[in-house]
Amino acid sequence: MTSQLPIVIAGGGPVGVVTALALARQGLVVSVFEAEGRIDDSPRAATTHAATLEMLEELGLREAVTARGLIEPKFRIWDRGSREIVAEFDFAALKDDTPYPYVVQCEQHKLANIALARLRTLPNATFAFSSRVTGCTQRDGAVEVEVETPGGTRQVAASYLIGADGGRSTVRKTLGIEFEGYTHPERFLVLTTSFPFAGAFAECSRNYFSDPDEWAALFKVSGDDGRGLWRVVFPAQPSESDAQAFAEAAVQARLQKFFPKAGDYPVVHRNIYHVHQRVAAAFRKGRVFLAGDSAHVNNPLGGLGLNFGIHDGIELSSLLGRVARGEAPAKILDDYDRFRRPLNVEYVQQQTIANKKRLEEKDPDVRARSNAALRALAADPAAHRDYLLKASLIDSVRKRRAQAA
Ligand SMILES: Cc1cc2nc3c(=O)[nH]c(=O)nc-3n(C[C@H](O)[C@H](O)[C@H](O)COP(=O)(O)OP(=O)(O)OC[C@H]3O[C@@H](n4cnc5c(N)ncnc54)[C@H](O)[C@@H]3O)c2cc1C
């Protein structure tokens, strides 16, 4: 009886939609409920790493995502004060490790929309906008999910519920699962400009600038018209209000200080947000699972959060598929929490925390040592490759496969 009930997914963000597609392609019945009336297109994740591209290929999404994005094989770490490149990393070093030795810069709303269009072609999947999951109860081997829709509140019976409902997850809160970790005191300011950064930045569109006073990150995305937009990320001062950070004069001054040029910057989007390093104390309770930002959040330096969230969804859909087909007992579902939580801590939390610390380091001696270590790492082919295997999450996928073997 339970197996005939749909798997319900709370949240139609990129993780919810990709997970739904991975489940529905196996013939499982899936219903996605998305609280908002449309896919959120605010500027958030864009970097899609090699390990994720391999998974998107399996789902038949990689080509479309690549076509709507930009391929970038390199990233550079600069010293902002001296304007010197400290180290350049090139994913070409992974040419024997992956068919995709680069990242694809494709904004996350494009991925969600591409996956949603595919999902809508499958008869065993439904997707409803303006439908907010407000609670759930587990009983008799099923989950009763409460959903607020424009037509009123519905109770939906589900075999399993996946909370892919973002960092403020209602599902996680309903389960009473702690979101352990901390919030950085400063927020991150993202300014998106159509100014075509040229020269050194045209050679490499992912750039990180370490600086004791104001680090920065500069990267290119293709934009909705494919003509290219640049996003510049700065730490805001902890005391800075939205109005102060967004004021035109302040925005222009920040950008001009970063990269002086004649005339104002055309700024097409400004965004400021809190940054957290948090991991849910458990990724599963009974028949309810957490995936993506509902399970873990981190700073965006390294572009790892969404990638790992997609990996969650792929792993969970594979485990649920095997159980549904009777290929494995239901106890394999324990592996989801058992392995994914520590993997997130090891690969996503540790790397993003280290990336931020390196960019903002204030002690000149520590900065000098850290820069020297980075230079040496980039110059040594074996160390270079090892570093990129972690940065691209290939290592975390390999580790998980070895655990499963
Ligand atoms: C500025 C910025 C840059 C980033 N850059 C990168 C990057 O380059 N690479 C990377 O990997 N990650 C990056 N991230 C992180 C990335 O954006 C998130 O990890 C990603 O959005 C997580 O996807 P998700 O589907 O889990 O959650 P979300 O994208 O938050 O989607 C959750 C969805 O659930 C819906 N929802 C919420 N509550 C309910 C409910 N109760 N019922 C139903 N629906 C609900 C929401 O409306 C939303 O559509 C960045 C984040 C920011 C802020």
CSV table of C-alpha atoms and ligand atoms in Angstrom, one decimal:
chain,number,residue,atom,x,y,z
A,1,MET,CA,0.0,0.0,0.0
A,2,THR,CA,2.7,2.5,1.1
A,3,SER,CA,4.8,1.8,-2.0
A,4,GLN,CA,1.8,3.0,-4.1
A,5,LEU,CA,1.8,6.4,-2.4
A,6,PRO,CA,3.8,9.1,-4.0
A,7,ILE,CA,7.1,10.3,-2.8
A,8,VAL,CA,6.4,13.9,-1.8
A,9,ILE,CA,9.1,16.6,-2.2
A,10,ALA,CA,8.7,19.9,-0.3
A,11,GLY,CA,10.4,22.6,-2.4
A,12,GLY,CA,10.9,23.1,-6.1
A,13,GLY,CA,14.3,24.7,-6.0
A,14,PRO,CA,17.2,23.1,-8.0
A,15,VAL,CA,17.6,20.2,-5.5
A,16,GLY,CA,13.9,19.4,-5.3
A,17,VAL,CA,13.4,19.4,-9.0
A,18,VAL,CA,16.6,17.4,-9.8
A,19,THR,CA,15.7,14.9,-7.1
A,20,ALA,CA,12.2,14.6,-8.5
A,21,LEU,CA,13.5,13.9,-12.0
A,22,ALA,CA,15.9,11.3,-10.7
A,23,LEU,CA,13.1,9.5,-8.9
A,24,ALA,CA,10.5,9.8,-11.7
A,25,ARG,CA,13.0,8.5,-14.3
A,26,GLN,CA,13.0,5.3,-12.3
A,27,GLY,CA,9.2,5.0,-12.7
A,28,LEU,CA,8.5,6.2,-9.1
A,29,VAL,CA,5.5,8.4,-8.5
A,30,VAL,CA,6.6,11.8,-7.3
A,31,SER,CA,4.7,15.0,-6.3
A,32,VAL,CA,6.6,18.3,-5.8
A,33,PHE,CA,5.1,21.2,-3.9
A,34,GLU,CA,6.7,24.6,-4.3
A,35,ALA,CA,5.6,27.4,-2.0
A,36,GLU,CA,6.2,30.2,-4.5
A,37,GLY,CA,4.5,30.9,-7.8
A,38,ARG,CA,7.6,30.6,-9.9
A,39,ILE,CA,11.2,29.3,-9.9
A,40,ASP,CA,13.3,31.8,-7.9
A,41,ASP,CA,15.7,33.6,-10.3
A,42,SER,CA,17.6,35.7,-7.8
A,43,PRO,CA,21.4,35.5,-8.3
A,44,ARG,CA,22.6,32.5,-6.3
A,45,ALA,CA,24.6,29.5,-7.3
A,46,ALA,CA,26.2,29.3,-10.8
A,47,THR,CA,29.2,27.0,-10.5
A,48,THR,CA,28.5,23.4,-11.6
A,49,HIS,CA,31.5,21.2,-10.9
A,50,ALA,CA,32.7,18.1,-12.8
A,51,ALA,CA,31.2,15.5,-10.4
A,52,THR,CA,27.8,17.2,-10.7
A,53,LEU,CA,28.1,17.4,-14.5
A,54,GLU,CA,28.6,13.7,-14.6
A,55,MET,CA,25.3,13.2,-12.6
A,56,LEU,CA,23.5,15.7,-14.9
A,57,GLU,CA,24.7,13.7,-17.9
A,58,GLU,CA,23.1,10.6,-16.4
A,59,LEU,CA,19.8,12.6,-16.1
A,60,GLY,CA,20.1,13.9,-19.7
A,61,LEU,CA,20.5,17.5,-18.4
A,62,ARG,CA,24.2,18.2,-18.9
A,63,GLU,CA,24.0,19.3,-22.5
A,64,ALA,CA,21.2,21.8,-22.0
A,65,VAL,CA,22.9,23.2,-18.8
A,66,THR,CA,26.2,23.6,-20.6
A,67,ALA,CA,24.5,25.3,-23.6
A,68,ARG,CA,22.8,27.8,-21.3
A,69,GLY,CA,26.1,28.4,-19.3
A,70,LEU,CA,29.8,29.1,-19.8
A,71,ILE,CA,32.6,26.7,-19.6
A,72,GLU,CA,35.5,27.8,-17.4
A,73,PRO,CA,38.5,25.4,-16.8
A,74,LYS,CA,40.4,27.7,-14.5
A,75,PHE,CA,40.2,29.8,-11.4
A,76,ARG,CA,42.7,32.3,-9.9
A,77,ILE,CA,43.5,33.4,-6.5
A,78,TRP,CA,44.9,37.0,-6.3
A,79,ASP,CA,46.4,39.3,-3.8
A,80,ARG,CA,44.1,42.2,-4.0
A,81,GLY,CA,46.6,44.8,-2.7
A,82,SER,CA,49.4,44.0,-5.0
A,83,ARG,CA,47.1,42.9,-7.9
A,84,GLU,CA,49.3,39.8,-8.3
A,85,ILE,CA,48.1,36.3,-9.1
A,86,VAL,CA,49.0,34.1,-6.2
A,87,ALA,CA,48.0,30.9,-7.9
A,88,GLU,CA,46.1,29.7,-10.9
A,89,PHE,CA,44.4,26.3,-10.9
A,90,ASP,CA,43.4,24.5,-14.0
A,91,PHE,CA,40.8,21.7,-14.0
A,92,ALA,CA,42.5,20.4,-17.1
A,93,ALA,CA,44.7,18.6,-14.5
A,94,LEU,CA,41.6,16.3,-14.1
A,95,LYS,CA,41.4,15.3,-17.8
A,96,ASP,CA,42.0,11.6,-16.8
A,97,ASP,CA,39.5,11.8,-13.9
A,98,THR,CA,36.4,13.2,-15.6
A,99,PRO,CA,35.1,13.8,-19.1
A,100,TYR,CA,34.3,17.3,-17.9
A,101,PRO,CA,37.6,18.9,-16.7
A,102,TYR,CA,36.1,22.3,-16.1
A,103,VAL,CA,33.1,24.0,-14.4
A,104,VAL,CA,30.0,25.2,-16.1
A,105,GLN,CA,28.8,28.6,-14.9
A,106,CYS,CA,25.0,28.2,-15.3
A,107,GLU,CA,22.7,30.1,-13.0
A,108,GLN,CA,20.7,27.8,-10.7
A,109,HIS,CA,17.3,29.0,-11.9
A,110,LYS,CA,18.2,27.8,-15.4
A,111,LEU,CA,19.1,24.3,-14.1
A,112,ALA,CA,15.8,24.2,-12.1
A,113,ASN,CA,13.7,25.3,-15.2
A,114,ILE,CA,15.5,22.9,-17.5
A,115,ALA,CA,14.9,20.0,-15.0
A,116,LEU,CA,11.3,21.1,-14.5
A,117,ALA,CA,10.6,21.1,-18.2
A,118,ARG,CA,11.8,17.4,-18.3
A,119,LEU,CA,9.9,16.5,-15.2
A,120,ARG,CA,6.7,17.7,-16.8
A,121,THR,CA,7.1,15.3,-19.7
A,122,LEU,CA,6.8,12.3,-17.2
A,123,PRO,CA,3.3,11.0,-16.5
A,124,ASN,CA,4.3,9.8,-13.0
A,125,ALA,CA,5.4,13.2,-11.7
A,126,THR,CA,3.4,16.3,-10.7
A,127,PHE,CA,4.7,19.7,-9.7
A,128,ALA,CA,2.5,22.3,-8.1
A,129,PHE,CA,3.5,26.0,-7.6
A,130,SER,CA,1.9,28.1,-4.8
A,131,SER,CA,1.7,25.1,-2.6
A,132,ARG,CA,3.5,25.3,0.8
A,133,VAL,CA,4.2,22.3,2.9
A,134,THR,CA,3.3,23.3,6.5
A,135,GLY,CA,3.8,20.1,8.4
A,136,CYS,CA,3.9,16.4,8.4
A,137,THR,CA,3.0,13.4,10.6
A,138,GLN,CA,4.4,9.9,10.4
A,139,ARG,CA,2.0,7.1,11.1
A,140,ASP,CA,1.3,3.5,9.9
A,141,GLY,CA,4.3,3.3,7.7
A,142,ALA,CA,3.4,6.5,5.7
A,143,VAL,CA,3.7,10.2,6.0
A,144,GLU,CA,0.8,12.6,6.0
A,145,VAL,CA,1.9,15.9,4.5
A,146,GLU,CA,0.0,19.1,5.1
A,147,VAL,CA,0.0,21.4,2.1
A,148,GLU,CA,-1.5,24.9,1.9
A,149,THR,CA,-2.7,25.6,-1.6
A,150,PRO,CA,-4.7,28.5,-3.2
A,151,GLY,CA,-7.7,26.1,-2.9
A,152,GLY,CA,-7.2,25.5,0.8
A,153,THR,CA,-5.3,23.1,3.0
A,154,ARG,CA,-4.8,19.5,1.7
A,155,GLN,CA,-3.5,16.4,3.5
A,156,VAL,CA,-1.4,14.4,1.1
A,157,ALA,CA,-0.5,10.8,2.0
A,158,ALA,CA,3.1,10.0,1.0
A,159,SER,CA,5.4,6.9,1.1
A,160,TYR,CA,8.3,9.2,1.9
A,161,LEU,CA,8.8,13.0,2.3
A,162,ILE,CA,11.9,14.8,1.1
A,163,GLY,CA,12.4,18.2,2.6
A,164,ALA,CA,14.2,20.2,-0.2
A,165,ASP,CA,12.7,23.4,1.2
A,166,GLY,CA,15.9,25.4,1.6
A,167,GLY,CA,17.9,26.8,4.6
A,168,ARG,CA,14.8,27.8,6.6
A,169,SER,CA,13.3,24.3,6.0
A,170,THR,CA,9.8,23.8,7.5
A,171,VAL,CA,10.3,20.1,7.2
A,172,ARG,CA,13.5,20.2,9.3
A,173,LYS,CA,11.8,22.4,11.9
A,174,THR,CA,8.8,20.1,12.0
A,175,LEU,CA,11.1,17.2,12.7
A,176,GLY,CA,12.7,19.1,15.5
A,177,ILE,CA,16.2,18.6,14.0
A,178,GLU,CA,18.8,21.1,15.1
A,179,PHE,CA,20.7,23.1,12.5
A,180,GLU,CA,24.1,23.0,14.1
A,181,GLY,CA,26.8,25.5,13.3
A,182,TYR,CA,27.1,29.2,13.2
A,183,THR,CA,26.3,32.3,11.2
A,184,HIS,CA,29.1,34.7,10.0
A,185,PRO,CA,28.8,38.2,11.6
A,186,GLU,CA,29.1,39.9,8.2
A,187,ARG,CA,26.7,39.5,5.3
A,188,PHE,CA,27.8,39.0,1.7
A,189,LEU,CA,27.0,41.7,-0.8
A,190,VAL,CA,26.6,40.6,-4.5
A,191,LEU,CA,26.7,43.2,-7.2
A,192,THR,CA,25.9,42.1,-10.7
A,193,THR,CA,27.2,44.3,-13.6
A,194,SER,CA,27.0,44.2,-17.3
A,195,PHE,CA,30.4,45.9,-17.5
A,196,PRO,CA,32.6,43.4,-19.5
A,197,PHE,CA,35.7,43.0,-17.3
A,198,ALA,CA,38.5,42.7,-19.8
A,199,GLY,CA,42.2,41.8,-19.8
A,200,ALA,CA,43.3,39.4,-17.1
A,201,PHE,CA,39.7,38.7,-16.1
A,202,ALA,CA,38.7,37.8,-19.6
A,203,GLU,CA,41.4,35.1,-19.6
A,204,CYS,CA,39.8,33.5,-16.5
A,205,SER,CA,36.3,34.3,-15.3
A,206,ARG,CA,36.5,32.9,-11.8
A,207,ASN,CA,38.7,35.0,-9.5
A,208,TYR,CA,39.2,35.3,-5.8
A,209,PHE,CA,41.0,38.2,-4.2
A,210,SER,CA,42.5,37.9,-0.7
A,211,ASP,CA,42.7,41.1,1.3
A,212,PRO,CA,42.9,41.9,5.0
A,213,ASP,CA,40.3,44.7,4.8
A,214,GLU,CA,37.9,43.6,2.0
A,215,TRP,CA,38.3,40.4,0.1
A,216,ALA,CA,36.4,40.0,-3.1
A,217,ALA,CA,35.3,37.4,-5.6
A,218,LEU,CA,34.6,38.1,-9.3
A,219,PHE,CA,33.0,35.7,-11.7
A,220,LYS,CA,31.1,35.6,-14.9
A,221,VAL,CA,27.7,34.1,-15.6
A,222,SER,CA,26.1,33.9,-19.0
A,223,GLY,CA,22.9,35.9,-18.1
A,224,ASP,CA,19.5,35.3,-19.5
A,225,ASP,CA,20.4,36.6,-22.9
A,226,GLY,CA,23.8,34.7,-23.0
A,227,ARG,CA,25.7,38.0,-23.4
A,228,GLY,CA,27.4,37.6,-20.0
A,229,LEU,CA,27.2,39.3,-16.7
A,230,TRP,CA,29.8,39.7,-13.9
A,231,ARG,CA,29.1,39.2,-10.3
A,232,VAL,CA,31.3,40.8,-7.7
A,233,VAL,CA,31.0,39.5,-4.1
A,234,PHE,CA,32.2,41.5,-1.1
A,235,PRO,CA,31.8,41.1,2.7
A,236,ALA,CA,29.5,43.9,4.0
A,237,GLN,CA,30.5,45.6,7.2
A,238,PRO,CA,28.6,43.9,10.1
A,239,SER,CA,27.1,47.4,11.0
A,240,GLU,CA,26.1,48.2,7.3
A,241,SER,CA,22.3,48.3,6.6
A,242,ASP,CA,20.8,47.2,3.4
A,243,ALA,CA,20.1,50.8,2.4
A,244,GLN,CA,23.8,51.8,3.1
A,245,ALA,CA,25.1,48.8,1.1
A,246,PHE,CA,22.7,49.4,-1.8
A,247,ALA,CA,23.1,53.2,-2.1
A,248,GLU,CA,24.2,54.0,-5.6
A,249,ALA,CA,27.2,56.1,-4.4
A,250,ALA,CA,28.4,53.3,-2.1
A,251,VAL,CA,28.0,50.6,-4.8
A,252,GLN,CA,30.0,52.7,-7.3
A,253,ALA,CA,32.7,53.5,-4.7
A,254,ARG,CA,33.1,49.8,-3.8
A,255,LEU,CA,33.3,48.7,-7.5
A,256,GLN,CA,35.7,51.6,-8.4
A,257,LYS,CA,38.0,50.8,-5.5
A,258,PHE,CA,38.0,47.2,-6.6
A,259,PHE,CA,38.6,47.9,-10.3
A,260,PRO,CA,38.9,51.6,-11.2
A,261,LYS,CA,37.5,52.5,-14.6
A,262,ALA,CA,36.2,55.6,-16.4
A,263,GLY,CA,32.4,56.2,-15.8
A,264,ASP,CA,29.9,54.4,-13.6
A,265,TYR,CA,29.4,50.7,-13.5
A,266,PRO,CA,26.0,49.6,-14.9
A,267,VAL,CA,24.7,47.6,-12.0
A,268,VAL,CA,21.8,45.3,-12.9
A,269,HIS,CA,21.3,43.5,-9.5
A,270,ARG,CA,22.2,44.0,-5.9
A,271,ASN,CA,21.7,41.4,-3.2
A,272,ILE,CA,22.9,41.0,0.4
A,273,TYR,CA,22.5,37.9,2.4
A,274,HIS,CA,23.4,36.2,5.7
A,275,VAL,CA,26.0,33.5,5.4
A,276,HIS,CA,25.9,30.4,7.6
A,277,GLN,CA,28.0,27.2,8.2
A,278,ARG,CA,25.4,24.8,9.4
A,279,VAL,CA,24.6,21.1,9.1
A,280,ALA,CA,21.4,19.4,10.3
A,281,ALA,CA,22.0,17.1,13.3
A,282,ALA,CA,20.3,14.3,11.2
A,283,PHE,CA,19.4,14.1,7.5
A,284,ARG,CA,16.6,11.6,8.2
A,285,LYS,CA,13.9,10.8,10.6
A,286,GLY,CA,11.9,7.7,9.7
A,287,ARG,CA,10.3,8.3,6.3
A,288,VAL,CA,11.4,11.9,6.1
A,289,PHE,CA,14.7,13.0,4.6
A,290,LEU,CA,16.4,16.4,4.2
A,291,ALA,CA,18.3,17.3,1.0
A,292,GLY,CA,20.2,20.4,-0.2
A,293,ASP,CA,20.1,23.6,1.9
A,294,SER,CA,17.6,22.2,4.3
A,295,ALA,CA,20.3,19.8,5.4
A,296,HIS,CA,23.4,22.0,5.1
A,297,VAL,CA,24.4,25.6,4.3
A,298,ASN,CA,27.8,27.1,3.8
A,299,ASN,CA,29.5,30.2,2.4
A,300,PRO,CA,29.6,30.3,-1.5
A,301,LEU,CA,33.4,30.5,-1.8
A,302,GLY,CA,34.2,27.5,-3.9
A,303,GLY,CA,30.7,27.0,-5.2
A,304,LEU,CA,30.0,23.8,-3.3
A,305,GLY,CA,26.6,24.1,-1.6
A,306,LEU,CA,24.2,23.4,-4.5
A,307,ASN,CA,26.6,20.9,-6.0
A,308,PHE,CA,26.5,18.8,-2.8
A,309,GLY,CA,22.7,19.3,-2.6
A,310,ILE,CA,22.3,17.7,-6.0
A,311,HIS,CA,24.6,14.9,-5.0
A,312,ASP,CA,22.2,14.4,-2.0
A,313,GLY,CA,19.3,14.1,-4.3
A,314,ILE,CA,21.0,11.7,-6.6
A,315,GLU,CA,22.1,9.4,-3.8
A,316,LEU,CA,18.7,9.5,-2.1
A,317,SER,CA,16.8,8.8,-5.3
A,318,SER,CA,19.1,5.8,-6.0
A,319,LEU,CA,18.5,4.4,-2.5
A,320,LEU,CA,14.7,4.9,-2.6
A,321,GLY,CA,14.6,3.3,-6.1
A,322,ARG,CA,16.5,0.2,-5.0
A,323,VAL,CA,14.2,-0.2,-2.0
A,324,ALA,CA,11.1,0.4,-4.2
A,325,ARG,CA,12.2,-2.3,-6.7
A,326,GLY,CA,12.9,-4.7,-3.9
A,327,GLU,CA,16.6,-4.8,-4.7
A,328,ALA,CA,17.7,-3.8,-1.2
A,329,PRO,CA,16.1,-3.8,2.2
A,330,ALA,CA,14.7,-0.6,3.6
A,331,LYS,CA,17.6,-0.4,6.1
A,332,ILE,CA,19.9,0.8,3.3
A,333,LEU,CA,18.1,4.1,3.7
A,334,ASP,CA,20.1,4.5,7.0
A,335,ASP,CA,23.2,5.0,4.7
A,336,TYR,CA,21.8,8.4,3.6
A,337,ASP,CA,22.3,10.0,7.0
A,338,ARG,CA,25.2,7.8,8.0
A,339,PHE,CA,27.4,8.8,5.1
A,340,ARG,CA,26.2,12.1,3.7
A,341,ARG,CA,26.3,14.1,6.9
A,342,PRO,CA,30.1,13.4,7.5
A,343,LEU,CA,30.8,13.9,3.8
A,344,ASN,CA,29.3,17.4,3.9
A,345,VAL,CA,31.4,18.3,7.0
A,346,GLU,CA,34.6,16.9,5.4
A,347,TYR,CA,34.2,18.3,1.9
A,348,VAL,CA,31.9,21.2,2.0
A,349,GLN,CA,32.1,22.8,5.4
A,350,GLN,CA,35.9,22.4,5.8
A,351,GLN,CA,36.7,23.6,2.3
A,352,THR,CA,34.4,26.7,2.3
A,353,ILE,CA,35.5,27.7,5.8
A,354,ALA,CA,39.2,27.4,4.8
A,355,ASN,CA,38.5,29.3,1.5
A,356,LYS,CA,37.0,32.2,3.5
A,357,LYS,CA,39.7,32.2,6.1
A,358,ARG,CA,42.4,32.4,3.5
A,359,LEU,CA,40.8,35.3,1.7
A,360,GLU,CA,40.3,37.4,4.8
A,361,GLU,CA,43.4,36.6,6.8
A,362,LYS,CA,44.7,39.8,8.5
A,363,ASP,CA,48.1,38.6,9.9
A,364,PRO,CA,50.8,39.5,7.3
A,365,ASP,CA,53.0,36.5,8.3
A,366,VAL,CA,50.1,34.1,8.1
A,367,ARG,CA,49.1,35.6,4.7
A,368,ALA,CA,52.6,35.3,3.4
A,369,ARG,CA,52.8,31.6,4.5
A,370,SER,CA,49.4,30.8,3.1
A,371,ASN,CA,50.2,32.4,-0.3
A,372,ALA,CA,53.6,30.6,-0.4
A,373,ALA,CA,51.8,27.3,0.3
A,374,LEU,CA,49.2,28.0,-2.4
A,375,ARG,CA,51.9,28.8,-4.9
A,376,ALA,CA,53.8,25.6,-4.1
A,377,LEU,CA,50.5,23.6,-4.4
A,378,ALA,CA,49.7,25.1,-7.8
A,379,ALA,CA,53.2,24.5,-9.1
A,380,ASP,CA,53.3,20.8,-8.1
A,381,PRO,CA,51.3,18.7,-10.6
A,382,ALA,CA,50.4,15.9,-8.2
A,383,ALA,CA,49.3,18.4,-5.4
A,384,HIS,CA,47.5,20.5,-8.0
A,385,ARG,CA,45.4,17.5,-9.1
A,386,ASP,CA,44.7,16.4,-5.5
A,387,TYR,CA,43.5,19.9,-4.6
A,388,LEU,CA,41.2,20.0,-7.6
A,389,LEU,CA,39.8,16.5,-6.9
A,390,LYS,CA,38.6,17.9,-3.6
A,391,ALA,CA,37.5,21.3,-5.0
A,392,SER,CA,35.4,19.6,-7.7
A,393,LEU,CA,33.8,17.1,-5.2
A,394,ILE,CA,35.1,14.2,-7.3
A,395,ASP,CA,36.9,13.0,-4.2
A,396,SER,CA,33.7,13.0,-2.1
A,397,VAL,CA,31.9,11.0,-4.7
A,398,ARG,CA,34.7,8.5,-4.9
A,399,LYS,CA,34.8,8.2,-1.1
A,400,ARG,CA,31.1,7.5,-1.0
A,401,ARG,CA,31.4,4.9,-3.8
A,402,ALA,CA,34.2,3.2,-1.9
A,403,GLN,CA,31.9,3.1,1.2
A,404,ALA,CA,29.1,1.6,-0.8
A,405,ALA,CA,31.3,-1.1,-2.4
B,1,LIG,C1,24.9,34.4,-3.6
B,1,LIG,C2,25.0,32.9,-3.5
B,1,LIG,C3,25.9,32.3,-4.4
B,1,LIG,C4,25.9,30.9,-4.3
B,1,LIG,N1,26.8,30.3,-5.2
B,1,LIG,C5,26.9,29.0,-5.2
B,1,LIG,C6,27.7,28.3,-6.2
B,1,LIG,O1,28.3,28.9,-7.1
B,1,LIG,N2,27.7,26.9,-6.2
B,1,LIG,C7,26.9,26.2,-5.3
B,1,LIG,O2,27.0,24.9,-5.4
B,1,LIG,N3,26.1,26.8,-4.4
B,1,LIG,C8,26.1,28.2,-4.3
B,1,LIG,N4,25.2,28.8,-3.5
B,1,LIG,C9,24.3,28.0,-2.7
B,1,LIG,C10,23.0,27.6,-3.4
B,1,LIG,O3,22.4,28.8,-3.9
B,1,LIG,C11,22.1,26.8,-2.6
B,1,LIG,O4,22.9,25.7,-2.1
B,1,LIG,C12,20.9,26.2,-3.4
B,1,LIG,O5,20.0,27.2,-3.7
B,1,LIG,C13,20.3,25.1,-2.7
B,1,LIG,O6,19.2,24.6,-3.4
B,1,LIG,P1,17.9,24.0,-2.7
B,1,LIG,O7,17.0,23.5,-3.8
B,1,LIG,O8,18.4,23.1,-1.6
B,1,LIG,O9,17.3,25.2,-1.9
B,1,LIG,P2,16.6,26.5,-2.5
B,1,LIG,O10,17.3,27.0,-3.7
B,1,LIG,O11,16.6,27.5,-1.3
B,1,LIG,O12,15.2,26.1,-2.8
B,1,LIG,C14,14.2,25.8,-1.9
B,1,LIG,C15,12.8,25.9,-2.5
B,1,LIG,O13,11.9,25.5,-1.5
B,1,LIG,C16,10.8,26.4,-1.5
B,1,LIG,N5,10.2,26.3,-0.2
B,1,LIG,C17,10.6,26.8,1.0
B,1,LIG,N6,9.8,26.4,2.0
B,1,LIG,C18,8.8,25.6,1.4
B,1,LIG,C19,7.7,24.9,1.9
B,1,LIG,N7,7.5,25.0,3.3
B,1,LIG,N8,7.0,24.2,1.1
B,1,LIG,C20,7.2,24.2,-0.2
B,1,LIG,N9,8.3,24.8,-0.8
B,1,LIG,C21,9.1,25.5,0.0
B,1,LIG,C22,11.4,27.7,-1.8
B,1,LIG,O14,10.5,28.6,-2.4
B,1,LIG,C23,12.5,27.3,-2.8
B,1,LIG,O15,12.0,27.4,-4.2
B,1,LIG,C24,25.1,30.2,-3.5
B,1,LIG,C25,24.2,30.8,-2.6
B,1,LIG,C26,24.2,32.2,-2.6
B,1,LIG,C27,23.2,32.9,-1.7
